[in-house]
PDB file of C-alpha atoms in Angstrom:
ATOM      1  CA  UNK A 661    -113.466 114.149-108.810  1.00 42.00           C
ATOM      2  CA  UNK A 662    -110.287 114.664-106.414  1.00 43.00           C
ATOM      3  CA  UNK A 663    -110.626 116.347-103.515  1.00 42.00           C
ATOM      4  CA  UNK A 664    -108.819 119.711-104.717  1.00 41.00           C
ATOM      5  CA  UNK A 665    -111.553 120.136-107.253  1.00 41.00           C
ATOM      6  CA  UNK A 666    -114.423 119.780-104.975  1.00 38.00           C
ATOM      7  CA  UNK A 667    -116.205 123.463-104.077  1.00 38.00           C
ATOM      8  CA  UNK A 668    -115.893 124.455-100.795  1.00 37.00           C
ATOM      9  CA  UNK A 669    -118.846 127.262-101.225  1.00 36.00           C
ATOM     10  CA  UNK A 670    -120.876 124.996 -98.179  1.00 38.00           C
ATOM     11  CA  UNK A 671    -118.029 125.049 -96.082  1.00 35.00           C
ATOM     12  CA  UNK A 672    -120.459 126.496 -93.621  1.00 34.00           C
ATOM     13  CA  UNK A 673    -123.473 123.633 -93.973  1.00 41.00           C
ATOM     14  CA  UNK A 674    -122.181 121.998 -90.737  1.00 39.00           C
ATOM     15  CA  UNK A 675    -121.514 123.856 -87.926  1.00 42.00           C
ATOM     16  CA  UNK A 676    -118.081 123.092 -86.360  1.00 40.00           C
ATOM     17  CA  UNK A 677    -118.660 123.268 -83.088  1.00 43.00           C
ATOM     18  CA  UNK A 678    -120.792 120.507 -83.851  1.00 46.00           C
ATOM     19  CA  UNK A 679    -117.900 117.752 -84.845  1.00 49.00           C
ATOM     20  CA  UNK A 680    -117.826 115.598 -81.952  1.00 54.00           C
ATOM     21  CA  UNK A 681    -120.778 113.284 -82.853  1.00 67.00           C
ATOM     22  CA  UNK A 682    -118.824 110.260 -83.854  1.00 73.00           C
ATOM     23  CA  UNK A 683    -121.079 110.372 -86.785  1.00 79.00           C
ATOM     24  CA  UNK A 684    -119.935 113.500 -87.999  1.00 76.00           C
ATOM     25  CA  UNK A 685    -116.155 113.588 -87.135  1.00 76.00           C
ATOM     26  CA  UNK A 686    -114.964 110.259 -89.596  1.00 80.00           C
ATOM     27  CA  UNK A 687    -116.754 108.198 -91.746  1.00 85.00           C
ATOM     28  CA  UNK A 688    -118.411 105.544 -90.261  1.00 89.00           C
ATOM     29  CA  UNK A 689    -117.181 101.798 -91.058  1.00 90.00           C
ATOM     30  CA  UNK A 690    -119.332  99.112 -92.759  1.00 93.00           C
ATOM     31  CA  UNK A 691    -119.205  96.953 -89.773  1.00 94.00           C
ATOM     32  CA  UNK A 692    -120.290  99.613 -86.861  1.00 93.00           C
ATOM     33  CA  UNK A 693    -123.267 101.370 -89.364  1.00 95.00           C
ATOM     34  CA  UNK A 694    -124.281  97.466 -89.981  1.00 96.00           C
ATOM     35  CA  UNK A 695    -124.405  97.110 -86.507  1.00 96.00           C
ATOM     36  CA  UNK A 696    -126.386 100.442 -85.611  1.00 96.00           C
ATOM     37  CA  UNK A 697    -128.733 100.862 -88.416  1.00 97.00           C
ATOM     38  CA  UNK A 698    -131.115  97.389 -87.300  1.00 97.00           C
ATOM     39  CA  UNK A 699    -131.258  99.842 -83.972  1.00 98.00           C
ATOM     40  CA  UNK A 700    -132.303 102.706 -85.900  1.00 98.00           C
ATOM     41  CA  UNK A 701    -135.035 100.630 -88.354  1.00 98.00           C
ATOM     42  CA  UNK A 702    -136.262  99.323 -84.904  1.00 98.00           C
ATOM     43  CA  UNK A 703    -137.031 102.304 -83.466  1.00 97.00           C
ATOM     44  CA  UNK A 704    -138.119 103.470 -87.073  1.00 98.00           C
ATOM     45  CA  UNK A 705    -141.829 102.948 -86.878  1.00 98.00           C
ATOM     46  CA  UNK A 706    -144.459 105.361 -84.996  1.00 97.00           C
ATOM     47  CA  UNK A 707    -146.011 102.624 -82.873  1.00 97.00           C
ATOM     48  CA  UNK A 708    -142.317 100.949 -81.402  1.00 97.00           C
ATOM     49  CA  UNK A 709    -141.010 105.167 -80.559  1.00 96.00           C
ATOM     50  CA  UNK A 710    -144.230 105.720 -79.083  1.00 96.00           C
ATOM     51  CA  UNK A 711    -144.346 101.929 -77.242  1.00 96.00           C
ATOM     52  CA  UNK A 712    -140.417 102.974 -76.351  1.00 95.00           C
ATOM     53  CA  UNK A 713    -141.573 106.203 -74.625  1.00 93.00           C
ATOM     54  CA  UNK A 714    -144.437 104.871 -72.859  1.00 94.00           C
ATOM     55  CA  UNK A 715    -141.959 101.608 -71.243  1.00 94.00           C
ATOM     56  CA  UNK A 716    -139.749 104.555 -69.953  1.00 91.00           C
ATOM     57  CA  UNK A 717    -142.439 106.567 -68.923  1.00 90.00           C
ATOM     58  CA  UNK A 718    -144.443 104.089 -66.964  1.00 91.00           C
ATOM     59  CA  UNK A 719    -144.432 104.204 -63.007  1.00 88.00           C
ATOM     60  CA  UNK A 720    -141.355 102.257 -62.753  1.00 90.00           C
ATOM     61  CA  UNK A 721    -139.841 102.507 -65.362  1.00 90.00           C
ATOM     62  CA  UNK A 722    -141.267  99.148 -66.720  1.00 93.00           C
ATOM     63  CA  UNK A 723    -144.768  98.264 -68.331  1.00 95.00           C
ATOM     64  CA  UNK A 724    -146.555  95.064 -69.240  1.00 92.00           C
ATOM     65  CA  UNK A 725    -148.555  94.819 -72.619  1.00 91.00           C
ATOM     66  CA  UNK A 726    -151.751  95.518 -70.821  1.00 89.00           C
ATOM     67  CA  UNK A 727    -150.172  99.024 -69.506  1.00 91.00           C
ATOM     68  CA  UNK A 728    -149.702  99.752 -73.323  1.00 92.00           C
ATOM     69  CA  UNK A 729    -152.682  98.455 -75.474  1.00 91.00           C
ATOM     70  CA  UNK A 730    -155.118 101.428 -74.268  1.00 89.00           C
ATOM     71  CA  UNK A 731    -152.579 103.999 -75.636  1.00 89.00           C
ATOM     72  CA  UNK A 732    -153.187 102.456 -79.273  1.00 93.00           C
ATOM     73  CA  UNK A 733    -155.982 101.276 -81.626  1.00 93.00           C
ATOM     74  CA  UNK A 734    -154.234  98.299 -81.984  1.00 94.00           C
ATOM     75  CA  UNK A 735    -154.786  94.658 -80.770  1.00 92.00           C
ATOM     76  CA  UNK A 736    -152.216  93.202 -77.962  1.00 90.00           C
ATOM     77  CA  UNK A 737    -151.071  90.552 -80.162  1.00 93.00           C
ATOM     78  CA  UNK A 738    -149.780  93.805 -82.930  1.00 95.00           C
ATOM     79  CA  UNK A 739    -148.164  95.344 -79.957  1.00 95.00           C
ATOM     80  CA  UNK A 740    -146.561  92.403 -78.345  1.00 93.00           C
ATOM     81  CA  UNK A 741    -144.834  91.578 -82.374  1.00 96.00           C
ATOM     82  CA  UNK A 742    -143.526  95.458 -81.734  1.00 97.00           C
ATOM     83  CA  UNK A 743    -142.578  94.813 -78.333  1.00 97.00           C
ATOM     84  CA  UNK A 744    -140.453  91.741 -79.693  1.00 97.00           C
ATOM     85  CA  UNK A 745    -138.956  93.640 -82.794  1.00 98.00           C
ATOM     86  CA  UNK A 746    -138.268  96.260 -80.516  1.00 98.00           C
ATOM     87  CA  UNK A 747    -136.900  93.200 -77.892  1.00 98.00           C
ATOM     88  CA  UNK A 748    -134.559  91.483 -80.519  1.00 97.00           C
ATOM     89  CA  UNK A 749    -132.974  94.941 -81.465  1.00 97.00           C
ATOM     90  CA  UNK A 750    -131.918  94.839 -78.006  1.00 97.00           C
ATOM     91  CA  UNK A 751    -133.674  98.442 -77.553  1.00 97.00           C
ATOM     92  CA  UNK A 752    -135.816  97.007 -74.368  1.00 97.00           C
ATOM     93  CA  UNK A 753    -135.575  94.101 -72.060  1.00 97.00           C
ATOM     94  CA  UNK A 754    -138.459  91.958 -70.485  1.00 97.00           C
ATOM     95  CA  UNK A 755    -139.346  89.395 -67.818  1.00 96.00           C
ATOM     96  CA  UNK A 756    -142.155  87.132 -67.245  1.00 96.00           C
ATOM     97  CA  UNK A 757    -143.704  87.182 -64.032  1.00 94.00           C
ATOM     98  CA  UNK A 758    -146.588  85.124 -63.304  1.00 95.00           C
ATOM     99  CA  UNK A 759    -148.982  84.981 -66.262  1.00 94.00           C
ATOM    100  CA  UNK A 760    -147.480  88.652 -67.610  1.00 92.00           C
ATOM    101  CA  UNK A 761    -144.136  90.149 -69.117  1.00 93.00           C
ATOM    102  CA  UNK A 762    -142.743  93.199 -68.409  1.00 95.00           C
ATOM    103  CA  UNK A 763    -140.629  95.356 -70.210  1.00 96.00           C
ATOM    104  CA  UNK A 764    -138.164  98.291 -69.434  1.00 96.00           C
ATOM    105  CA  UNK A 765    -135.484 100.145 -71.452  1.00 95.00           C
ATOM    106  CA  UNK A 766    -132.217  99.418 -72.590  1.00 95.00           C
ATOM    107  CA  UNK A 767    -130.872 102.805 -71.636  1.00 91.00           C
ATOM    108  CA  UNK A 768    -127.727 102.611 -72.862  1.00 92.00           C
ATOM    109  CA  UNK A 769    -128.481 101.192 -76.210  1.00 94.00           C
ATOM    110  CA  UNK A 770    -130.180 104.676 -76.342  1.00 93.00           C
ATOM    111  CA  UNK A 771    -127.619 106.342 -75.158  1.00 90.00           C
ATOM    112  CA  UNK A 772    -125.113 104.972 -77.941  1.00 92.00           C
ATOM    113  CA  UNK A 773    -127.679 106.101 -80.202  1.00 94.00           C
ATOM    114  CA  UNK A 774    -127.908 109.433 -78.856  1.00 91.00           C
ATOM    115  CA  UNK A 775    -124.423 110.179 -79.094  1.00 90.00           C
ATOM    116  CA  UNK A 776    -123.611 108.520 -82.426  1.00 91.00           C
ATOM    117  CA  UNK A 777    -126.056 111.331 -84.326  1.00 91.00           C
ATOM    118  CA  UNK A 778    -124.803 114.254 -82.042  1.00 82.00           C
ATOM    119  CA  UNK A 779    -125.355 115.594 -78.895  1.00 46.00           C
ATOM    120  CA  UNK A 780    -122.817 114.222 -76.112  1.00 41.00           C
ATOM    121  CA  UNK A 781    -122.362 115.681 -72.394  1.00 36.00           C
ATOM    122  CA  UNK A 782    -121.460 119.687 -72.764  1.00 33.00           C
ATOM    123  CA  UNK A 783    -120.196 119.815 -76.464  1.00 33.00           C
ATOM    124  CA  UNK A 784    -122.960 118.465 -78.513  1.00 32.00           C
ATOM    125  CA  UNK A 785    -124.407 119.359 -81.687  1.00 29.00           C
ATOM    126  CA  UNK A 786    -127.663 120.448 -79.877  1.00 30.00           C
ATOM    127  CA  UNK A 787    -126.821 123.830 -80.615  1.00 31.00           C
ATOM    128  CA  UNK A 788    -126.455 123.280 -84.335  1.00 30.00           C
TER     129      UNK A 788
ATOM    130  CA  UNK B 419    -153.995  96.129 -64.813  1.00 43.00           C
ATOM    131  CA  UNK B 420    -153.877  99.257 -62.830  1.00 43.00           C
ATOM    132  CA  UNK B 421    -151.025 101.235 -61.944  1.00 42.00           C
ATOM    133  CA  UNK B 422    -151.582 100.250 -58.204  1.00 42.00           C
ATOM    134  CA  UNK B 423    -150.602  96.712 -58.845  1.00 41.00           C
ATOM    135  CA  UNK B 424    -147.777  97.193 -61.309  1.00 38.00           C
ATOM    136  CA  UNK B 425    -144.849  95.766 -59.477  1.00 38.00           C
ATOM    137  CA  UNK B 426    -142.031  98.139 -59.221  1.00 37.00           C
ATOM    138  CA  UNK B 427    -138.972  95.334 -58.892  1.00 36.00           C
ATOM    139  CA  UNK B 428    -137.041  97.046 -61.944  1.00 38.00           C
ATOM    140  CA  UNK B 429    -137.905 100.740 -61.257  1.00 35.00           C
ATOM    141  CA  UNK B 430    -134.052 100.937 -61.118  1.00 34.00           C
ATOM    142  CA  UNK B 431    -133.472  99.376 -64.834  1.00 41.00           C
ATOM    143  CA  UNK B 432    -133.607 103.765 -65.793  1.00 40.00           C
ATOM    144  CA  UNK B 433    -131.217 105.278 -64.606  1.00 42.00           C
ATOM    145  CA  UNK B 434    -132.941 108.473 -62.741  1.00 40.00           C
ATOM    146  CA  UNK B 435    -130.302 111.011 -64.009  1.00 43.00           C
ATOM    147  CA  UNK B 436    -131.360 109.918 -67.796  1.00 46.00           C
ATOM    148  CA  UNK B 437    -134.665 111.294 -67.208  1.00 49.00           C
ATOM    149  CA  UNK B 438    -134.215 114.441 -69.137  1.00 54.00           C
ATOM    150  CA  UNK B 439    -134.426 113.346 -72.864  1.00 67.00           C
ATOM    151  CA  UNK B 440    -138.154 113.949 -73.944  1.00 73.00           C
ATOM    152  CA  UNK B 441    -138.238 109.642 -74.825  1.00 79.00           C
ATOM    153  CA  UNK B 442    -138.150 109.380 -71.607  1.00 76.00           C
ATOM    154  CA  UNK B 443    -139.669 111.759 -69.884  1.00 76.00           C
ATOM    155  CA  UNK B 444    -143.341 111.798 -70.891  1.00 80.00           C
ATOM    156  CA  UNK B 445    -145.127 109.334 -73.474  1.00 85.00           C
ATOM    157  CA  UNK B 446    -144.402 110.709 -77.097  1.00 89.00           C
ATOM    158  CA  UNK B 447    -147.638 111.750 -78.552  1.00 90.00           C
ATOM    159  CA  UNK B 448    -149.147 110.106 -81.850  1.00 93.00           C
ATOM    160  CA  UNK B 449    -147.853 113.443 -83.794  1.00 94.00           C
ATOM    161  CA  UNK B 450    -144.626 113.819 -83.021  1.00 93.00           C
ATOM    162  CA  UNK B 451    -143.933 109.594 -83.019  1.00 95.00           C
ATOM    163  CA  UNK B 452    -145.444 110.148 -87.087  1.00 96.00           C
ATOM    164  CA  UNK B 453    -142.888 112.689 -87.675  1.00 95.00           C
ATOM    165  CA  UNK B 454    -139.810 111.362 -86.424  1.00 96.00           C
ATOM    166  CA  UNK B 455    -140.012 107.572 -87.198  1.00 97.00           C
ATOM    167  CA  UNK B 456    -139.357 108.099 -90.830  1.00 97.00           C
ATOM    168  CA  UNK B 457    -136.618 110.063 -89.864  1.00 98.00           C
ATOM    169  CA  UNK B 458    -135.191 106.982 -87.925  1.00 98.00           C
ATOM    170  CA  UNK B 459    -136.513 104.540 -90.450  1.00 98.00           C
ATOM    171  CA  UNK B 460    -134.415 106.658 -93.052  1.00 98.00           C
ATOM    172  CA  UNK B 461    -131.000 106.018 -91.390  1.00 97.00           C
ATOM    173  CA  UNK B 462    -132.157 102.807 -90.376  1.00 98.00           C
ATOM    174  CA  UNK B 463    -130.116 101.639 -93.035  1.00 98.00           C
ATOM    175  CA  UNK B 464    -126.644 100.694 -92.942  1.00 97.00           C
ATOM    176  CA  UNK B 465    -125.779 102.209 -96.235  1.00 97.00           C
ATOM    177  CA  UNK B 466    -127.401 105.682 -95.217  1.00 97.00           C
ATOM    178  CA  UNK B 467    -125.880 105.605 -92.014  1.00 96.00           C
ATOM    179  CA  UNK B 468    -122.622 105.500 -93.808  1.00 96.00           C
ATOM    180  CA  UNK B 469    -123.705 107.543 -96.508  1.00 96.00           C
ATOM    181  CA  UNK B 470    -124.675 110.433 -94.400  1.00 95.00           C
ATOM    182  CA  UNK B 471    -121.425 110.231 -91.927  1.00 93.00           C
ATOM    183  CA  UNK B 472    -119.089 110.427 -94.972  1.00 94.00           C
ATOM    184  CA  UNK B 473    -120.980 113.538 -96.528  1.00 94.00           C
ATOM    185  CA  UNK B 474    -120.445 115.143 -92.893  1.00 91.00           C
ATOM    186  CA  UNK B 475    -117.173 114.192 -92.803  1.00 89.00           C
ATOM    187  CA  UNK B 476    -116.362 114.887 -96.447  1.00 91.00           C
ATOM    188  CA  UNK B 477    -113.881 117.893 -97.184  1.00 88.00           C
ATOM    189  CA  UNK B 478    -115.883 121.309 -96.769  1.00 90.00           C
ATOM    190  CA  UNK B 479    -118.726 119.399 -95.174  1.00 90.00           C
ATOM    191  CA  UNK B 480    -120.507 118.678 -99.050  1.00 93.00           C
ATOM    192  CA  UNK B 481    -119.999 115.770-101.050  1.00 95.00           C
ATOM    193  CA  UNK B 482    -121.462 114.827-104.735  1.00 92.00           C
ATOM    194  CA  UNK B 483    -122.090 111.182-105.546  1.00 91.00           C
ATOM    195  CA  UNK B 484    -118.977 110.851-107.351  1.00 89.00           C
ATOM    196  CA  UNK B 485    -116.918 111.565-103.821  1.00 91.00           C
ATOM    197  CA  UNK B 486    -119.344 108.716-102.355  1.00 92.00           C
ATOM    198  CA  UNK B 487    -119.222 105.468-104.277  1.00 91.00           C
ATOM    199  CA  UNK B 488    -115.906 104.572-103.690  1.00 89.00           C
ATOM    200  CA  UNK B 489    -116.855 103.749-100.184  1.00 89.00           C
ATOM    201  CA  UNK B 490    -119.448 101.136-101.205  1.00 93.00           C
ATOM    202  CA  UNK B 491    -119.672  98.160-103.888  1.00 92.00           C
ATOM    203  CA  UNK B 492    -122.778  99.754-105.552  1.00 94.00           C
ATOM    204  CA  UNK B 493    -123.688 101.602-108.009  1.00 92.00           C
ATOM    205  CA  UNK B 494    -124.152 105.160-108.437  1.00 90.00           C
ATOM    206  CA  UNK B 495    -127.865 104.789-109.403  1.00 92.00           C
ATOM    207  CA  UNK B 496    -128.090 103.096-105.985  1.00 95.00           C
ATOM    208  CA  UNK B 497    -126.162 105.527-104.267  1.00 94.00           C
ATOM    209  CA  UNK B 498    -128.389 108.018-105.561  1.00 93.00           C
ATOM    210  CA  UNK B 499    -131.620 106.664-104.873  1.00 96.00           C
ATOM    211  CA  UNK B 500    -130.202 106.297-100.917  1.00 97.00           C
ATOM    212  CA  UNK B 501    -129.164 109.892-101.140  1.00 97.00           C
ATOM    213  CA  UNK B 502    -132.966 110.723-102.481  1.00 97.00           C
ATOM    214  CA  UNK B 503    -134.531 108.429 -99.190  1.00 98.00           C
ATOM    215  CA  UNK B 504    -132.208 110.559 -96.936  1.00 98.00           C
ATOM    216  CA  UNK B 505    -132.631 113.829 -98.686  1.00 98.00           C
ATOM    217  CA  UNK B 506    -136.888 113.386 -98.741  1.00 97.00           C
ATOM    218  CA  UNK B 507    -137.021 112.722 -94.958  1.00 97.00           C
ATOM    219  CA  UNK B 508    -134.437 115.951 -94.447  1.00 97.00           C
ATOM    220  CA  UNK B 509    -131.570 114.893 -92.987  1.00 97.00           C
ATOM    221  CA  UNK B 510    -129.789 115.718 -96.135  1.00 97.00           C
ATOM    222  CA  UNK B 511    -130.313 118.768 -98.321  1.00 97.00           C
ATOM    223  CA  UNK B 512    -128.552 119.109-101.983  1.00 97.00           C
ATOM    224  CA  UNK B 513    -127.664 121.857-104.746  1.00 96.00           C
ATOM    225  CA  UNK B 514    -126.968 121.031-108.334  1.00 96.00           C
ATOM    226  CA  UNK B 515    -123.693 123.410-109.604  1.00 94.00           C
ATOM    227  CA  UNK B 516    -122.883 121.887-113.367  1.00 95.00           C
ATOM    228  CA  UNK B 517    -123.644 118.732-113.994  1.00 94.00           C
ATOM    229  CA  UNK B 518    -123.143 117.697-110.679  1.00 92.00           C
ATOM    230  CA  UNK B 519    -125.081 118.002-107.212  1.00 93.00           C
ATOM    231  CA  UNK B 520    -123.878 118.474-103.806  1.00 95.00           C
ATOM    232  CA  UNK B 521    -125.205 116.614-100.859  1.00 96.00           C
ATOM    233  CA  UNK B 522    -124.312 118.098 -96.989  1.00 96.00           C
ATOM    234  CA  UNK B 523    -126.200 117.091 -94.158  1.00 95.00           C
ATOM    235  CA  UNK B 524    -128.673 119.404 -92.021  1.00 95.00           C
ATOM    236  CA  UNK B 525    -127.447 119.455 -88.560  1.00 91.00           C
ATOM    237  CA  UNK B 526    -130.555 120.632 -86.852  1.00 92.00           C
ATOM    238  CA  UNK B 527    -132.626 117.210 -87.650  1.00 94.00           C
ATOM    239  CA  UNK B 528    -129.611 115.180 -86.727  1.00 93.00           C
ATOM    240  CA  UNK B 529    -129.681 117.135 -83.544  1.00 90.00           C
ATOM    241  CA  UNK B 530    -133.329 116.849 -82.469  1.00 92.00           C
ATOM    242  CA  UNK B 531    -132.915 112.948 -83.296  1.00 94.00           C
ATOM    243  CA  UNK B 532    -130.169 112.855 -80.929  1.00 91.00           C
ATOM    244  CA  UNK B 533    -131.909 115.294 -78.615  1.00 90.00           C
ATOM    245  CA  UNK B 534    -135.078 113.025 -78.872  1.00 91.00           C
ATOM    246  CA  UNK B 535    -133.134 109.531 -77.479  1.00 91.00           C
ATOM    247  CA  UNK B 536    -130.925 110.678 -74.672  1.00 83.00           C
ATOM    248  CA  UNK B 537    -128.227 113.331 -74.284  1.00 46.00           C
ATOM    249  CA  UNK B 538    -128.362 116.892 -73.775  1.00 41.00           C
ATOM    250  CA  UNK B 539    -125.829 119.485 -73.009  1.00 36.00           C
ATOM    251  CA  UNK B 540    -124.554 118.751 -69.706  1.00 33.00           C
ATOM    252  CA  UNK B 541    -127.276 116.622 -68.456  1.00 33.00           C
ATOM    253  CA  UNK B 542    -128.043 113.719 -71.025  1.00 31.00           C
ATOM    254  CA  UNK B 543    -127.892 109.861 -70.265  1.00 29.00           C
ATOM    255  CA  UNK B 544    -124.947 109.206 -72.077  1.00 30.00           C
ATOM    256  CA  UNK B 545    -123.213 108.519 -68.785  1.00 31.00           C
ATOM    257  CA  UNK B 546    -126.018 105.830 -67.924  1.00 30.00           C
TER     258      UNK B 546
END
């Protein structure tokens, strides 16, 4: 189907003051949406958002595993395997310090994926 | 470990001015993590990604599956099935005219994903 025959009756399904998230302004290349979507699968899962927001939360701005285990019925081994997926996408950071490692945020890995699905500084999508 | 004795060495790995996107600025509850990771686990996928920034971009904002396979080497079984992951968790929506259907995206869920990591009009952390 060429592009002359294609209806136009949703013309109004995407609001255009909305087309400056890079997603929606040109098609995303192969190499940039491999790149991005291990980021997205990462954060894809109830227990690494929720482990994500709790890292960020925490006094400091960093947490250990022990800081997170109480917020979850799960064991610390379970959370420290989402703590390294999460880790290995890049989405957090960590440190050992003694016998315990600490984690914080990768804010800006957040902030790329923030903007790539919409919202950026005073013209986002937010509105939509 | 109580909060008393958390070291605070990184509290400046966030970047203070970020602290505005809801990630970040209190734990995400159990509920609300439920409901949006399958929303992130649905574009955690590098042909979704793609598939659902070429439907946004696509003439008139609508695309059918025949406007979408020349992008990728699958088929259009495949692309379909994709189309059916993205359209059940709601980032897509569809309307059958003929024997064809129309795919456009639905802003507002693209939005509160963005909303949810990071930037927000005018004060978001996509300067961090």
């Amino acid at each position: 189907m060429s592009k002359q025959e294609l209806p136009l009756i949703n013309a109004a399904a995407v609001d255009p003051g909305a087309c400056c998230a890079p997603l929606l302004c040109e098609p995303l290349g192969a190499a940039e949406a491999g790149e991005l979507a291990p980021l997205f699968k990462a954060i894809g899962d109830p227990v690494r958002l929720r482990l994500l927001s709790l890292i960020a939360c925490h006094e400091g701005g960093e947490a250990c595993v022990c800081d997170l285990t109480s917020a979850f019925d799960l064991s610390a081994p379970t959370i420290s395997h989402h703590l390294k997926v999460l880790k290995q996408a890049g989405l957090i950071d960590s440190e050992r310090r003694g016998t315990r490692v600490y984690y914080w945020i990768n804010p800006g890995v957040l902030a790329r994926l923030s903007a790539i699905l919409g919202s950026r500084q005073g013209a986002g999508m937010v509105s939509a």
